[in-house]
XYZ file of C-alpha atoms in Angstrom:
143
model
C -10.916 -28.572 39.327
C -8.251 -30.773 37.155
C -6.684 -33.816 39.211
C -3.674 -31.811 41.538
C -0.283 -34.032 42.376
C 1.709 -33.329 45.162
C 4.439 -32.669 42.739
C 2.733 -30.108 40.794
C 2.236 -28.098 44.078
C 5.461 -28.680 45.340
C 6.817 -26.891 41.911
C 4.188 -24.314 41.672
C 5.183 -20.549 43.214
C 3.688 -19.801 46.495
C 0.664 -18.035 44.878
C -0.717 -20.534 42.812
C 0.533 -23.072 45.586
C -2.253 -20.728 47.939
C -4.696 -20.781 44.805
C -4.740 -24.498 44.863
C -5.373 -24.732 48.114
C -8.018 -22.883 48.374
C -9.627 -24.977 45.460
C -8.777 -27.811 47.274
C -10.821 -26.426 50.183
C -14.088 -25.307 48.409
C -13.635 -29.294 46.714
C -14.017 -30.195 50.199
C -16.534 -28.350 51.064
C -19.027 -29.049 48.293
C -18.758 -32.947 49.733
C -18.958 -32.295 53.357
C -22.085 -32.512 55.374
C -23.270 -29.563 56.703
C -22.055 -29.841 60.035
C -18.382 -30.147 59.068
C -18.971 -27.037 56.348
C -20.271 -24.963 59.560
C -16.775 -25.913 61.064
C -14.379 -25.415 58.350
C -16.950 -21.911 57.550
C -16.199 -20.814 61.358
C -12.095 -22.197 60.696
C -11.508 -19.757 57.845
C -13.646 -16.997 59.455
C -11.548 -16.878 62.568
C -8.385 -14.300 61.367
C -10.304 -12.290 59.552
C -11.308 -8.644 60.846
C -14.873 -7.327 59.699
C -13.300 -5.401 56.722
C -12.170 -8.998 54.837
C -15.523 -10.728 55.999
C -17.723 -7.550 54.681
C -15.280 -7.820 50.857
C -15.462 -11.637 50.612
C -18.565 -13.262 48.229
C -20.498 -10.350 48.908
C -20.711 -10.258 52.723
C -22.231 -13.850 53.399
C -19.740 -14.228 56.060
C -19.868 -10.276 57.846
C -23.873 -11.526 58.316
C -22.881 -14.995 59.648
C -20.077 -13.038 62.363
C -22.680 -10.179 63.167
C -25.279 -12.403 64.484
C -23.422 -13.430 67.231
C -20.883 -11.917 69.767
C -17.201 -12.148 68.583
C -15.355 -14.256 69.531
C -18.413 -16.633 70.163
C -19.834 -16.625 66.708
C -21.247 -19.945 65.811
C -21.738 -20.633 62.333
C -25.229 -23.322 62.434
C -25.911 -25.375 59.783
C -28.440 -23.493 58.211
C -25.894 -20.753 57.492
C -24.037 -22.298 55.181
C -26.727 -23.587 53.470
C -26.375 -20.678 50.828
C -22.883 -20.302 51.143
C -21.781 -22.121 47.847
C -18.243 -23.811 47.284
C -16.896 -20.416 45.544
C -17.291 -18.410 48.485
C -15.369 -20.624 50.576
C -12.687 -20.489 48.035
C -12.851 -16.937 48.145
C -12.601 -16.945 51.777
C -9.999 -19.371 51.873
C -8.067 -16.793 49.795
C -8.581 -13.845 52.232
C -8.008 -16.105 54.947
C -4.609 -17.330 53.541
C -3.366 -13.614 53.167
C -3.870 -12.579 56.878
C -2.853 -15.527 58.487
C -0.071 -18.132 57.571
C -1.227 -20.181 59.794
C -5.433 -20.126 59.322
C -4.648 -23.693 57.664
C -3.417 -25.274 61.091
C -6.042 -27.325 62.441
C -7.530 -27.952 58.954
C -6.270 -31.672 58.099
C -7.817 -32.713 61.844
C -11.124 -31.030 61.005
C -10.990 -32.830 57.705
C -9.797 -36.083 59.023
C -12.627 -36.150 61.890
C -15.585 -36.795 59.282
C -15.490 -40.050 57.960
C -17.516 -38.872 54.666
C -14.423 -36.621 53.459
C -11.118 -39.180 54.797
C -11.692 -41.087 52.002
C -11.941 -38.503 49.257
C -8.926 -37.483 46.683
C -9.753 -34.027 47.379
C -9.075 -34.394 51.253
C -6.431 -37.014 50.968
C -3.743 -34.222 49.084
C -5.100 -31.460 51.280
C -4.135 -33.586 54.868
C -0.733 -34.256 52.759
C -0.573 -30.678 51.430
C -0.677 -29.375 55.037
C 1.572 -31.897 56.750
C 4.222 -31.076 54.214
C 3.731 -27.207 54.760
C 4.054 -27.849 58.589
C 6.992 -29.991 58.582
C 8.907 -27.040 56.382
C 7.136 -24.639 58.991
C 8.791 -26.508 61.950
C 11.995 -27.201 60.177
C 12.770 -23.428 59.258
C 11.935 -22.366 62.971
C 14.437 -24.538 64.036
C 17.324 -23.580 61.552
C 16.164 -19.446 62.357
């Protein structure tokens, strides 16, 4: 992925704005240890039905959610040990498109592990989602 700058999101439409974060995401994941990539895995997983986890990167998520009860799925570390950075992008994506707000709670997860706080990728993400939450709150207030 080329170098992003906040600026070059801000002025981006709100597709490419959700393509770029999802990039930014699978970035993120390919660093993480394997217990945060079980976490941010079971994040995106959360809004999506059994129809969107069956269609995204070929149903490596539906078997992750069918081993376990729903709502109490937990995704182990030796799940995502095949699922590669492109499927989380992908699920990002799908996860972005049923839920507006399937991001919330993603700069905490990514500011708890000390391995990814101090990476680029992570760094415009956290800032990324601040800024989308601060226009979030300021629009419920005005509507």
């Amino acid at each position: 992925m080329e170098p992003l700058a906040p600026e070059v999101y801000d002025a981006a439409p709100a597709a490419e704005q959700e393509r770029m974060v999802s990039q930014l995401v699978g970035t993120i994941y390919e660093t993480a240890p394997l217990t945060v990539r079980s976490k941010l895995v079971l994040h995106l997983m959360k809004p999506l039905g059994v129809l969107s986890l069956v269609a995204v990167a070929d149903g490596i998520f539906a078997k992750i959610r069918f081993r376990d009860d729903w709502p109490d799925v937990q995704v182990l570390p030796e799940d995502v040990k095949n699922v590669a950075p492109q499927d989380v992008i992908a699920l990002t994506h799908y996860a972005q498109q049923v839920s507006l707000h399937v991001l919330d709670g993603l700069a905490q997860l990514v500011m708890a592990s000390p391995v990814l706080a101090s990476s680029a990728a992570a760094a415009l993400l956290v800032h990324i989602l601040v800024q989308r939450g601060r226009a979030d709150r300021r629009s419920e207030h005005r509507g």
